[in-house]
N, CA, C and O atoms as a DFTB+ gen file, in Angstrom:
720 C
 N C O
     1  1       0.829      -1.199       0.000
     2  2       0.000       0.000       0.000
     3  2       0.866       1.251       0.000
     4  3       0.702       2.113      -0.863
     5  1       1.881       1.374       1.054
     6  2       2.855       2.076       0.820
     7  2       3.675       2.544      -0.410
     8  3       4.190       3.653      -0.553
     9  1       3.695       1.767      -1.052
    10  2       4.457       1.854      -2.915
    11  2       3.392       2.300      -3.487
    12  3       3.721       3.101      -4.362
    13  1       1.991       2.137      -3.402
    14  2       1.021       2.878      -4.391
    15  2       0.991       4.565      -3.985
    16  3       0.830       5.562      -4.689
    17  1       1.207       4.399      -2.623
    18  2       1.014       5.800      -1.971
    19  2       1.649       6.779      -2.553
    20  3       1.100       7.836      -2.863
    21  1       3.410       6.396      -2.842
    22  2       4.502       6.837      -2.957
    23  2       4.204       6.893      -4.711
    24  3       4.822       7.768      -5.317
    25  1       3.726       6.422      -5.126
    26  2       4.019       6.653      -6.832
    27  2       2.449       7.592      -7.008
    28  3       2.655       8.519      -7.792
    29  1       1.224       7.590      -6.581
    30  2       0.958       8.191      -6.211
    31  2       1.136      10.089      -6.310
    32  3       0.836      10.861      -7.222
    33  1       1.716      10.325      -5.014
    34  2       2.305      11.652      -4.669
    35  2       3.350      11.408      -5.535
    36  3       3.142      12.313      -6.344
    37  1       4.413      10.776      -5.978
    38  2       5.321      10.822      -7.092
    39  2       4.580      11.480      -8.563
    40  3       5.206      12.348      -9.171
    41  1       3.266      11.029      -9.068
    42  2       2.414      11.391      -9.871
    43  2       2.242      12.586      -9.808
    44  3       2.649      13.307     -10.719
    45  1       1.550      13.130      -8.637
    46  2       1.122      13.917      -8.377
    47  2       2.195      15.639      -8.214
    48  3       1.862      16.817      -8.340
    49  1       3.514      14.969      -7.889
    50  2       4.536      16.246      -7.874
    51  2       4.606      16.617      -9.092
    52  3       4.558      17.809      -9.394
    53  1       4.754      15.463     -10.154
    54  2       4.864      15.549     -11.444
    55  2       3.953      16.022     -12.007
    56  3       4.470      16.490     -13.021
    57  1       2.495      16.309     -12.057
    58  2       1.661      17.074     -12.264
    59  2       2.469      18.346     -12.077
    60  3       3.377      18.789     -12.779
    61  1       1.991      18.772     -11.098
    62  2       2.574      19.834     -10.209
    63  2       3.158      20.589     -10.710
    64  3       2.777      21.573     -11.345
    65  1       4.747      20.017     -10.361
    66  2       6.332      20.611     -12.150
    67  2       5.431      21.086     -12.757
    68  3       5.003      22.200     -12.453
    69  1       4.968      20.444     -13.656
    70  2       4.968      20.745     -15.092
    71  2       3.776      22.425     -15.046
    72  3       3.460      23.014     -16.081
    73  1       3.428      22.769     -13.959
    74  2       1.928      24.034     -14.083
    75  2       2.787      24.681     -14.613
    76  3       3.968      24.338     -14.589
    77  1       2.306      25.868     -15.262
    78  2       2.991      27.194     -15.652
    79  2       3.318      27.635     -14.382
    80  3       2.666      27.100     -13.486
    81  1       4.362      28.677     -13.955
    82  2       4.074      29.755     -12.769
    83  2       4.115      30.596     -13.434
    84  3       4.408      30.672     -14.627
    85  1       3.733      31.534     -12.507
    86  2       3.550      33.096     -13.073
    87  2       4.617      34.125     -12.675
    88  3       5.088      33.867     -11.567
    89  1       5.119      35.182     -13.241
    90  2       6.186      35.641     -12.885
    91  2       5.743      37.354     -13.375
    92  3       5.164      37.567     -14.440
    93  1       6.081      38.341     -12.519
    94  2       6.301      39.690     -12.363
    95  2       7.441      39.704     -13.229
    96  3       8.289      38.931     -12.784
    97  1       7.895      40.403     -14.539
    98  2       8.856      40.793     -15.086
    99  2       9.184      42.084     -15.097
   100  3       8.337      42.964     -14.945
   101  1      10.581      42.348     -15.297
   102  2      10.865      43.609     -15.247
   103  2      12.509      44.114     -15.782
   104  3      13.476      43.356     -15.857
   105  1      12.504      45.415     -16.075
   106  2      13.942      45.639     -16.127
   107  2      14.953      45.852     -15.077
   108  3      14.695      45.662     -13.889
   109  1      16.042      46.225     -15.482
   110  2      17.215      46.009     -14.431
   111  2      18.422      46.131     -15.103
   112  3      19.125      45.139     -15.294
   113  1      18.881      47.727     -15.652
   114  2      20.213      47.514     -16.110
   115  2      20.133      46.978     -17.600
   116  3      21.138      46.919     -18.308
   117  1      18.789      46.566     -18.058
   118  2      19.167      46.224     -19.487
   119  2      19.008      44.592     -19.405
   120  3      19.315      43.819     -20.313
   121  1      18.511      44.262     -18.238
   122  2      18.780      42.487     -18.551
   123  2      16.956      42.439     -17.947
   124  3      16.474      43.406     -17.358
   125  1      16.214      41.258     -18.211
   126  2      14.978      41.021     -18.019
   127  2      15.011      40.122     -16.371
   128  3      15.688      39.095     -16.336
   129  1      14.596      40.370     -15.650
   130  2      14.686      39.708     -14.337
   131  2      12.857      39.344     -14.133
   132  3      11.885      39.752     -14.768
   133  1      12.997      38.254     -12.770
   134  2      11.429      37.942     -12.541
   135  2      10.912      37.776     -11.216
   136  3      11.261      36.697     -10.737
   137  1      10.576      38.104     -10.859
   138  2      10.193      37.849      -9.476
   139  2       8.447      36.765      -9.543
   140  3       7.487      37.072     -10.249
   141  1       8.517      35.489      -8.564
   142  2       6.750      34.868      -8.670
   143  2       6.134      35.774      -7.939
   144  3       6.474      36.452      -6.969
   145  1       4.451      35.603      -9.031
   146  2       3.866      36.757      -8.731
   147  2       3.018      36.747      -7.448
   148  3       2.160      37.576      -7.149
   149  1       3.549      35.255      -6.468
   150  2       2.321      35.490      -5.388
   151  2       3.641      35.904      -4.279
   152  3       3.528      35.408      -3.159
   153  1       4.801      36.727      -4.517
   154  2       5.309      38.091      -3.379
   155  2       5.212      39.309      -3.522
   156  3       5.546      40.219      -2.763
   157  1       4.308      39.341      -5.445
   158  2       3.951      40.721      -5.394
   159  2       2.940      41.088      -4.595
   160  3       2.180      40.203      -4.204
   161  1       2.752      42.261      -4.248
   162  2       1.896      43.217      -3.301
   163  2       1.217      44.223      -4.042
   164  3       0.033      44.525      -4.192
   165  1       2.246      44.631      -4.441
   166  2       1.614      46.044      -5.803
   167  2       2.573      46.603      -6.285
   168  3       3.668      46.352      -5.782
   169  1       2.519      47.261      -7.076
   170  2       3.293      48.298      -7.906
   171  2       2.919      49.751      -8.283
   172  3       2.007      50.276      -8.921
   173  1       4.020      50.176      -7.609
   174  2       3.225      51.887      -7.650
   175  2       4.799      53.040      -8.270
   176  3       5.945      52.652      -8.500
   177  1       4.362      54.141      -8.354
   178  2       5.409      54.751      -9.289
   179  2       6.583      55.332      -8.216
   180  3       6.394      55.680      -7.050
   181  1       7.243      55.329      -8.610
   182  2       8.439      56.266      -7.737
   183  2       7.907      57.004      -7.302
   184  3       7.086      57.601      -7.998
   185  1       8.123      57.444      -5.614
   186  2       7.991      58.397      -5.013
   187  2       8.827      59.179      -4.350
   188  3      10.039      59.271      -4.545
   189  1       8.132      59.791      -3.498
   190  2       9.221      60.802      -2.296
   191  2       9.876      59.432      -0.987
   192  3       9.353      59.060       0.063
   193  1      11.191      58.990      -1.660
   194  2      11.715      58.318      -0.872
   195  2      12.264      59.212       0.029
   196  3      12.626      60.323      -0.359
   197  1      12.404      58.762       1.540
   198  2      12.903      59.242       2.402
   199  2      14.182      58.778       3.311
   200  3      14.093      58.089       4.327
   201  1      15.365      59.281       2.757
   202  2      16.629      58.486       3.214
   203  2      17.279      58.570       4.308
   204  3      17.448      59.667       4.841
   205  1      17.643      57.706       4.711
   206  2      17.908      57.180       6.109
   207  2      19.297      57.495       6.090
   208  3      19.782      56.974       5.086
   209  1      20.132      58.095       6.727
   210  2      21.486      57.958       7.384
   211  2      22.166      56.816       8.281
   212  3      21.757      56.220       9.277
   213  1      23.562      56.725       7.426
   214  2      24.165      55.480       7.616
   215  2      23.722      53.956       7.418
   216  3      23.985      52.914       8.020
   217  1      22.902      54.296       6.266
   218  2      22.650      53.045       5.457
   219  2      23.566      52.124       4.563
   220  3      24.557      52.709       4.125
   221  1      23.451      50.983       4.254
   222  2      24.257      50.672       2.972
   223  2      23.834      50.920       1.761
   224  3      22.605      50.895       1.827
   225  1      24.237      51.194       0.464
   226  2      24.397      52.308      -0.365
   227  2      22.920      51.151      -1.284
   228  3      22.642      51.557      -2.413
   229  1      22.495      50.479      -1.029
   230  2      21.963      49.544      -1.402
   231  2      20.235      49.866      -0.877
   232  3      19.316      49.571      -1.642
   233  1      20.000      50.405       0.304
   234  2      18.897      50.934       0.849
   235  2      18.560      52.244       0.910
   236  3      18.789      52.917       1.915
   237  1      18.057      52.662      -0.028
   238  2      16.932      53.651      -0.552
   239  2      16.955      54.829       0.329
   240  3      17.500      55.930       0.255
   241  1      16.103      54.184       1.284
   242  2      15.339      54.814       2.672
   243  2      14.211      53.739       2.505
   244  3      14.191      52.532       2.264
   245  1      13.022      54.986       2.804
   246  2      11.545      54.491       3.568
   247  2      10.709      55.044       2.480
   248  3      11.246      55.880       1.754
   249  1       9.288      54.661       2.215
   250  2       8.374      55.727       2.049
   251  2       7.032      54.745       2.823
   252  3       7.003      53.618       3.318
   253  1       6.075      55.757       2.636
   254  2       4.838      55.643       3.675
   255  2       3.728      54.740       2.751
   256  3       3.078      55.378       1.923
   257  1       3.571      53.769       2.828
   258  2       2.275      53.440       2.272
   259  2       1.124      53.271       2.770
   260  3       0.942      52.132       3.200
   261  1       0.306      53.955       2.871
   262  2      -1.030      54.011       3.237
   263  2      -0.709      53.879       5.042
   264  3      -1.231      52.959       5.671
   265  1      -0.056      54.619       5.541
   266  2       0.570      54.850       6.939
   267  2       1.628      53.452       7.375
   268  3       2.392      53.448       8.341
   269  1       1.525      52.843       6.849
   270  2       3.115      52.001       7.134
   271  2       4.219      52.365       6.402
   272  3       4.242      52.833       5.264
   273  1       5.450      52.030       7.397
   274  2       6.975      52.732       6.809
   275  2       7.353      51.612       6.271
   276  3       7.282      50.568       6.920
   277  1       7.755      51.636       5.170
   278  2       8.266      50.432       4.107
   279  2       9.431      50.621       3.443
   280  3       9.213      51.229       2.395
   281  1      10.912      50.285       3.651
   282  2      12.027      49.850       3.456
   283  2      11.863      49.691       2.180
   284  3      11.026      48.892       1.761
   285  1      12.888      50.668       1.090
   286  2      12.974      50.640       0.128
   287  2      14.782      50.294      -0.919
   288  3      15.760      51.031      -1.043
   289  1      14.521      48.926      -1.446
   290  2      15.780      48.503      -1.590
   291  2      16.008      49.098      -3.308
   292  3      15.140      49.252      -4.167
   293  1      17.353      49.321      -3.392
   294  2      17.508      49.734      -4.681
   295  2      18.311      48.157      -5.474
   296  3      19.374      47.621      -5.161
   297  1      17.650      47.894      -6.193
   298  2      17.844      46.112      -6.662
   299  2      19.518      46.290      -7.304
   300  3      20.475      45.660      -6.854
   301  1      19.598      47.322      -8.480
   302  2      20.643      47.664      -8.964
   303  2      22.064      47.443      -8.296
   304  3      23.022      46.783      -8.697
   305  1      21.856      48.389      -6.870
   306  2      22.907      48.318      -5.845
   307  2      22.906      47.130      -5.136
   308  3      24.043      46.861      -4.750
   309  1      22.082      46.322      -4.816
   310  2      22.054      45.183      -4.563
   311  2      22.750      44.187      -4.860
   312  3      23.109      43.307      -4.077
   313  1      23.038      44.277      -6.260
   314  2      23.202      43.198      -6.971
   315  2      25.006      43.492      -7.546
   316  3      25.730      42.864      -8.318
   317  1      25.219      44.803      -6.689
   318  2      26.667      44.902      -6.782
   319  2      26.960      46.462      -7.725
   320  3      27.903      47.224      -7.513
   321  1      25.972      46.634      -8.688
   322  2      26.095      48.159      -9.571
   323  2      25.866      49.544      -8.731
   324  3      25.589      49.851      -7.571
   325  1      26.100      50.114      -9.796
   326  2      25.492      51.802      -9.320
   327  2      24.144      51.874      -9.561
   328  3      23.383      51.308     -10.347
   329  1      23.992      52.942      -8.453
   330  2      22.629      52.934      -8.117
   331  2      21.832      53.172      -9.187
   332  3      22.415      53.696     -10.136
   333  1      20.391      52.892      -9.356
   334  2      19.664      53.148      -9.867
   335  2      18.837      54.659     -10.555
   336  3      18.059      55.441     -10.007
   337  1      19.254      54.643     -11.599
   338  2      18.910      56.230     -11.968
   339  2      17.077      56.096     -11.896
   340  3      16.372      55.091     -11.801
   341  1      16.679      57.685     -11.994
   342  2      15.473      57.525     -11.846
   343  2      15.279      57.907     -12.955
   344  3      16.076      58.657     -13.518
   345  1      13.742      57.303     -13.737
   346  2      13.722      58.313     -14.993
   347  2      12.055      57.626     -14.716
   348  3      11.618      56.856     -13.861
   349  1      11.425      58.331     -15.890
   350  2       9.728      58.088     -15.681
   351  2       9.328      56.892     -15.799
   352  3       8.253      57.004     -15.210
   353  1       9.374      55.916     -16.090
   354  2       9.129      54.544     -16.151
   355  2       9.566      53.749     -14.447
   356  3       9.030      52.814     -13.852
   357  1      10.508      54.443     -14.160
   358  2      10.863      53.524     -13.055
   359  2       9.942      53.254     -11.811
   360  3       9.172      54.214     -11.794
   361  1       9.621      52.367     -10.694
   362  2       8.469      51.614     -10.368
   363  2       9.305      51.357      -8.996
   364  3      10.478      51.575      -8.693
   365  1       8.098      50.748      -8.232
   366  2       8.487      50.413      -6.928
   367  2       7.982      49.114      -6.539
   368  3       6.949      49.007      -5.878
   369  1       8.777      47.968      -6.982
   370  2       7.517      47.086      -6.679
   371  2       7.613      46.355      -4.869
   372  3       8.609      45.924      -4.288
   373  1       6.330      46.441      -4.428
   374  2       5.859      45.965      -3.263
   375  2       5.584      44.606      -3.024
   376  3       4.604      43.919      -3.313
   377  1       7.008      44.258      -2.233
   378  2       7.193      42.593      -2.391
   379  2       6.771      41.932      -0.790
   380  3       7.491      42.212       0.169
   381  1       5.849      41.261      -0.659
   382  2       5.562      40.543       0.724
   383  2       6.635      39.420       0.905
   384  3       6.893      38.480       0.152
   385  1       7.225      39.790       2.179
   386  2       8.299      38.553       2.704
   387  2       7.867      37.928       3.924
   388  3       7.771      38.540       4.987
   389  1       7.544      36.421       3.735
   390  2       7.220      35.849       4.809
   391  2       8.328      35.457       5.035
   392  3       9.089      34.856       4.276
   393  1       8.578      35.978       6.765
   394  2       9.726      35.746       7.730
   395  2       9.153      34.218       9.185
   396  3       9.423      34.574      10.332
   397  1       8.880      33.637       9.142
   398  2       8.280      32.705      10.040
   399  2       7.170      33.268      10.231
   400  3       6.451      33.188       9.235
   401  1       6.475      34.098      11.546
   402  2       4.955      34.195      11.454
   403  2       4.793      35.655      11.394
   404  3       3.816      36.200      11.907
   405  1       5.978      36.488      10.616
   406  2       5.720      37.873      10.685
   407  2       5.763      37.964       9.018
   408  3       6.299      36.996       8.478
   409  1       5.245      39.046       8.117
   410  2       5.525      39.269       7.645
   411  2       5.941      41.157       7.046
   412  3       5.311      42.179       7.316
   413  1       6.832      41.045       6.445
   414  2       7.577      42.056       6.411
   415  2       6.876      42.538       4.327
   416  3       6.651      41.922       3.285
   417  1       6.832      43.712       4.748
   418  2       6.812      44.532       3.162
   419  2       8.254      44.981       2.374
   420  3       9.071      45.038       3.293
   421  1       8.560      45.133       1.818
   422  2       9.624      45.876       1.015
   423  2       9.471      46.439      -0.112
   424  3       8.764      45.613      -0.689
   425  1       9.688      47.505      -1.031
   426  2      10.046      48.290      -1.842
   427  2      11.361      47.482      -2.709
   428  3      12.258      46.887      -2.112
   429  1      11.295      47.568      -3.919
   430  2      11.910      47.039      -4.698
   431  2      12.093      48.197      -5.595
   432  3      11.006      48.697      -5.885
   433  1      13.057      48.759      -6.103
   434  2      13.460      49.961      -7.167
   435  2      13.805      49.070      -8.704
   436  3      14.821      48.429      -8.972
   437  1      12.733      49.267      -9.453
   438  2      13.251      48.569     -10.499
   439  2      13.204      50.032     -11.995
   440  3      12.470      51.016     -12.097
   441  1      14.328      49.523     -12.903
   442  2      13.997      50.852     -14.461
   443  2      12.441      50.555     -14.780
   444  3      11.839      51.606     -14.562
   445  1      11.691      49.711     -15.138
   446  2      10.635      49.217     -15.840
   447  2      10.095      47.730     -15.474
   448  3      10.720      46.677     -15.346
   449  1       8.643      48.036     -15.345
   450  2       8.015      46.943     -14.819
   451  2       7.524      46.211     -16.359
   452  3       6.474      46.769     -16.677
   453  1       7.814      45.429     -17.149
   454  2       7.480      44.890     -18.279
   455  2       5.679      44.165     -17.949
   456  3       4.620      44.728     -18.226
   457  1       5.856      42.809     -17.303
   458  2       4.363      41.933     -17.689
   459  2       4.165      41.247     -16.958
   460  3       5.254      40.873     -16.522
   461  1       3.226      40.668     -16.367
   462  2       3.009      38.994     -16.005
   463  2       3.345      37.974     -16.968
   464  3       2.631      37.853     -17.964
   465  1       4.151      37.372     -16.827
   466  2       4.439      36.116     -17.707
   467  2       4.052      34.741     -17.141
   468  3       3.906      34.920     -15.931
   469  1       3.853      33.657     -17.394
   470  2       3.849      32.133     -17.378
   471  2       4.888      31.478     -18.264
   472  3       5.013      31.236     -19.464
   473  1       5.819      31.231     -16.759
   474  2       6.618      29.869     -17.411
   475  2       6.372      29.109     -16.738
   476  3       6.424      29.146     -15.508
   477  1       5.836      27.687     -17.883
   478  2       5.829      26.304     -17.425
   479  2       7.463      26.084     -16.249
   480  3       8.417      26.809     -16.530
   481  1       7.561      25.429     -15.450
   482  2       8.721      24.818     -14.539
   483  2       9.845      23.852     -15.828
   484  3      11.040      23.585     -15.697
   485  1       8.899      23.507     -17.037
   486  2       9.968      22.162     -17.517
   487  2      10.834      23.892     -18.556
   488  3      11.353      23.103     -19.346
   489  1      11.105      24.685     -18.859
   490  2      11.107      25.856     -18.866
   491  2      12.119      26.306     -18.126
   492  3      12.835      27.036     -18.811
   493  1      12.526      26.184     -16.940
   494  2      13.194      26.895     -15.913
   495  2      14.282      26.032     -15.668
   496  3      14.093      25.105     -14.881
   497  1      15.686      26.204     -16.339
   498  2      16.909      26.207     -15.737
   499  2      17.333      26.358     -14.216
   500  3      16.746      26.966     -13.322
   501  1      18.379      25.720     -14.175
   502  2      18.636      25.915     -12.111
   503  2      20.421      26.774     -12.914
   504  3      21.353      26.582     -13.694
   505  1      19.726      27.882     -11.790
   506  2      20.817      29.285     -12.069
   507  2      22.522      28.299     -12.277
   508  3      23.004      27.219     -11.936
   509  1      22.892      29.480     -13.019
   510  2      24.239      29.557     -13.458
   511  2      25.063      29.239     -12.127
   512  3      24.687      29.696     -11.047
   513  1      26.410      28.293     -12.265
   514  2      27.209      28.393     -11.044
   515  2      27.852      30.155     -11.256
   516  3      27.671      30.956     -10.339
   517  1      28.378      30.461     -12.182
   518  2      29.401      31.156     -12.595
   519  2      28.784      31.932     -13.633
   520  3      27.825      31.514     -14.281
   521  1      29.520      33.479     -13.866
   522  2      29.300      33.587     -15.359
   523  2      28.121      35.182     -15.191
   524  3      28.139      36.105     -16.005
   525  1      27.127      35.120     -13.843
   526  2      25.994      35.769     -13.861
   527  2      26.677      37.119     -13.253
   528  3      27.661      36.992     -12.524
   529  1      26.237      38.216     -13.506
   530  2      26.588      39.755     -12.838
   531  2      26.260      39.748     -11.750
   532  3      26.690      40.593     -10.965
   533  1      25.297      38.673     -11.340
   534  2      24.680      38.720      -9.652
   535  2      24.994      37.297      -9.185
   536  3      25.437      36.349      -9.833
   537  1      24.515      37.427      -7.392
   538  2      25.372      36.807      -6.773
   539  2      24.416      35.318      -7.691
   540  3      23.374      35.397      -8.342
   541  1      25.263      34.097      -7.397
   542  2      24.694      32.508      -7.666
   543  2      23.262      32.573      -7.044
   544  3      22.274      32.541      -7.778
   545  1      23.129      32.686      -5.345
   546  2      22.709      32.165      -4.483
   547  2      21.148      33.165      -4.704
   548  3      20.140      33.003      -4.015
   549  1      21.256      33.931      -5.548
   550  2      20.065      35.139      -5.779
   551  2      19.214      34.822      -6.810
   552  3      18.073      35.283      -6.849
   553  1      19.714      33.976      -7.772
   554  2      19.191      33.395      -8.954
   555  2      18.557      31.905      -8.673
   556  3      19.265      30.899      -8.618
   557  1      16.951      31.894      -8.482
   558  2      16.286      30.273      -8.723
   559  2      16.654      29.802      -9.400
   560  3      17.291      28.832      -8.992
   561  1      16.637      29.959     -10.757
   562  2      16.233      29.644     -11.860
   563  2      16.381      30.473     -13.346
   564  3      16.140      31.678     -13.263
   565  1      16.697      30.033     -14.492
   566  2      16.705      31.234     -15.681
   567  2      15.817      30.226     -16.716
   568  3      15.969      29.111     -17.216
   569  1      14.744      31.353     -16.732
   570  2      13.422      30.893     -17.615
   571  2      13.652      31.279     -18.796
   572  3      14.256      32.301     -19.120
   573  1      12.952      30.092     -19.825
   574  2      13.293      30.011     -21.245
   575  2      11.948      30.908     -21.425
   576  3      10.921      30.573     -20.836
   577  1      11.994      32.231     -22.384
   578  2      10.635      32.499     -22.949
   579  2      11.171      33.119     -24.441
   580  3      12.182      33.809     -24.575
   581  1      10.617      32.871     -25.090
   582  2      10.307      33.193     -26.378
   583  2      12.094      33.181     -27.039
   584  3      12.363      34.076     -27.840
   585  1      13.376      32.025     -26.615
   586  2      14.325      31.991     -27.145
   587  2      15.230      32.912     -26.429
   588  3      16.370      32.900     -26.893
   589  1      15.013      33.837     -25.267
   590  2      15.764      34.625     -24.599
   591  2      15.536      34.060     -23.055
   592  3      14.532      33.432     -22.717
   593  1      16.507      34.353     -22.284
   594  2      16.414      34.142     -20.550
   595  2      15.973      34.970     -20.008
   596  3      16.048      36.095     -20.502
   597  1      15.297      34.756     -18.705
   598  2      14.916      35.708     -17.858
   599  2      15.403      35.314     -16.692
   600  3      15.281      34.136     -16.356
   601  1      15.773      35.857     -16.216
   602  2      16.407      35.752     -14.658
   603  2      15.872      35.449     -13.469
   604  3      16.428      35.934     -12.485
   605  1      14.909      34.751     -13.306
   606  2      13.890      34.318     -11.955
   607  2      15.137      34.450     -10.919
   608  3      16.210      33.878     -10.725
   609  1      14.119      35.919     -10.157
   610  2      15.203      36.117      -8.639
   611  2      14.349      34.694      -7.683
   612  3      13.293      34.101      -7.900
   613  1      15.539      34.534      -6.443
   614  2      14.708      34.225      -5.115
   615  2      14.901      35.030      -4.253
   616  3      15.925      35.236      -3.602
   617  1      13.556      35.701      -4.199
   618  2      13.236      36.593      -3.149
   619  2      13.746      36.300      -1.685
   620  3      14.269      37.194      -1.020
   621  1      13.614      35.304      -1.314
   622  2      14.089      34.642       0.099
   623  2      15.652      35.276       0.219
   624  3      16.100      35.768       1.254
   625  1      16.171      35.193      -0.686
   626  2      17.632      35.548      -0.548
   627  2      18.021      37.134      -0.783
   628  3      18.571      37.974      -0.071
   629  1      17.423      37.148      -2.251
   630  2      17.796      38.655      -2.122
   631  2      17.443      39.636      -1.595
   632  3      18.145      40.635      -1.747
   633  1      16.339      39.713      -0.857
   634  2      15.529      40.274       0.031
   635  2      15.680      40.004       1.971
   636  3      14.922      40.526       2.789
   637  1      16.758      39.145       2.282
   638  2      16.554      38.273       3.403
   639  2      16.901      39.922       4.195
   640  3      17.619      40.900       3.983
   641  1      16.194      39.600       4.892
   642  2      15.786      40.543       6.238
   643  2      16.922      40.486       6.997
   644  3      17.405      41.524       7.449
   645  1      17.525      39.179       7.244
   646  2      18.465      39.189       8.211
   647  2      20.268      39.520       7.687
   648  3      21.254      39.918       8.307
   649  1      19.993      39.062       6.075
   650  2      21.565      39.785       5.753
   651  2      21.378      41.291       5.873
   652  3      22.159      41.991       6.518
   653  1      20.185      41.821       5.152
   654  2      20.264      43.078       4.855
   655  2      20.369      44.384       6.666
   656  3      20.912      45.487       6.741
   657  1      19.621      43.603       7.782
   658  2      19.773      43.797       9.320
   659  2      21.347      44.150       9.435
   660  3      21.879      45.202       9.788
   661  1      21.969      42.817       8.985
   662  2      23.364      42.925       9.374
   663  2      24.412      43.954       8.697
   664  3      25.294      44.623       9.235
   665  1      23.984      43.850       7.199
   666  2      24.473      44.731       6.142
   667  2      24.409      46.066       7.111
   668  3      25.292      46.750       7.629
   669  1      22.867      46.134       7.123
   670  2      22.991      47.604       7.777
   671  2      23.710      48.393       9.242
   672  3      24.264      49.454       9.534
   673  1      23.378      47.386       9.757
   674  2      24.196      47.207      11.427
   675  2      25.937      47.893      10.894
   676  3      26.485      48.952      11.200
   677  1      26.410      46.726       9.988
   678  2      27.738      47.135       9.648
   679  2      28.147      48.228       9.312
   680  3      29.163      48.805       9.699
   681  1      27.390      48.557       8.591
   682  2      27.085      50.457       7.636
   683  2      26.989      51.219       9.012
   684  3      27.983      51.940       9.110
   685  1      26.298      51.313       9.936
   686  2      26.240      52.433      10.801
   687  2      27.499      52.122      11.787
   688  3      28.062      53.007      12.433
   689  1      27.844      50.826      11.814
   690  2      28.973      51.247      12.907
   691  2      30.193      51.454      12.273
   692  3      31.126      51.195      13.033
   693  1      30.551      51.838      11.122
   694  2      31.587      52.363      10.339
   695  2      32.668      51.400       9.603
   696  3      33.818      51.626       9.229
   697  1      31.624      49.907       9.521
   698  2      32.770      48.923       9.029
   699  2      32.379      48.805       7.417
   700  3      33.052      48.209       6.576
   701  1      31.361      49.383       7.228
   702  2      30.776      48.704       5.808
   703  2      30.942      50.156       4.981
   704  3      29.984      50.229       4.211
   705  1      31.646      51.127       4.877
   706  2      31.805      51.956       4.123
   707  2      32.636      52.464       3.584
   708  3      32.522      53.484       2.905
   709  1      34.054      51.579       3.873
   710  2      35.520      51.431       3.269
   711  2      35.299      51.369       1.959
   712  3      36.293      51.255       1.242
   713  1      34.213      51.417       1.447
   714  2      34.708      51.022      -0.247
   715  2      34.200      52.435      -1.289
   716  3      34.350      52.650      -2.492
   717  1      33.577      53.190      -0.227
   718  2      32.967      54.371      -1.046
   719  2      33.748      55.694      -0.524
   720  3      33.477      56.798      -0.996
């Protein structure tokens, strides 16, 4: 009974794989990146960011959404470049991070919010060891669409609450700013 069970849920993962997911696309520097669309929150236009002192060069500031203060990351600097220029297209997207039983909002600075897309999983490459402008450990996956890649981030990582805590910790006590 056990072996039917198991092939079964074996069946059944395999279903699974194969759904489309859905993916938030967007620009970044000229390359197509993706975030899945169930950590989007919303997307709203650049605003009056409000910057924080002794940050890492990577965090924005704050702005207010609908009376909560929401941490605004600039993806660009993130990912190791210069910061993000602003120009009229550029977007803020509002990414939900579940942290164990809290969850946390963030601001995402992207050039251009492109589409919702669907890529099937049989579709999705497991990221580059080597080779990528960003870190390995930031990249799920690079989705095949229409003969070009897209860069499926993992939010879990590039977003983690607790590097970016520490990042910042480091920045104010004067260890993280030797390089600027």
């Amino acid at each position: 009974m056990s072996q039917s069970l198991t092939h079964s849920k074996t069946k059944l993962a395999a279903a699974t794989d194969g759904s489309p997911q859905q993916y938030l696309t967007f620009s970044l520097g000229g390359e197509v990146f993706a975030l899945g669309i169930l950590n989007v929150k919303e997307i709203i236009e650049f605003g009056n960011v409000t910057e924080i002192p002794m940050m890492p060069a990577f965090i924005r500031g704050v702005i207010n959404l609908r009376g909560a203060v929401v941490p605004v990351i600039d993806l660009s600097a993130r990912f190791g470049g210069a910061a993000s220029t602003v120009s009229r297209r550029t977007c803020i997207i509002i990414v939900e991070l579940n942290d164990g039983d809290e969850r946390q909002d963030l601001g995402v600075i992207v050039d251009a919010v492109n589409e919702v897309l669907e890529i099937p999983r049989a579709e999705i490459e497991p990221p580059p060891t080597f080779g990528a402008k960003i870190r390995a450990d930031f990249i799920q996956g690079m989705g095949k669409v229409e003969g070009r890649f897209v860069i499926i981030l993992n939010v879990d990582r590039v977003l983690s609450t607790e590097e970016i805590t520490m990042l910042a910790s480091m920045s104010s006590n004067g260890t993280g700013n030797d390089e600027e």
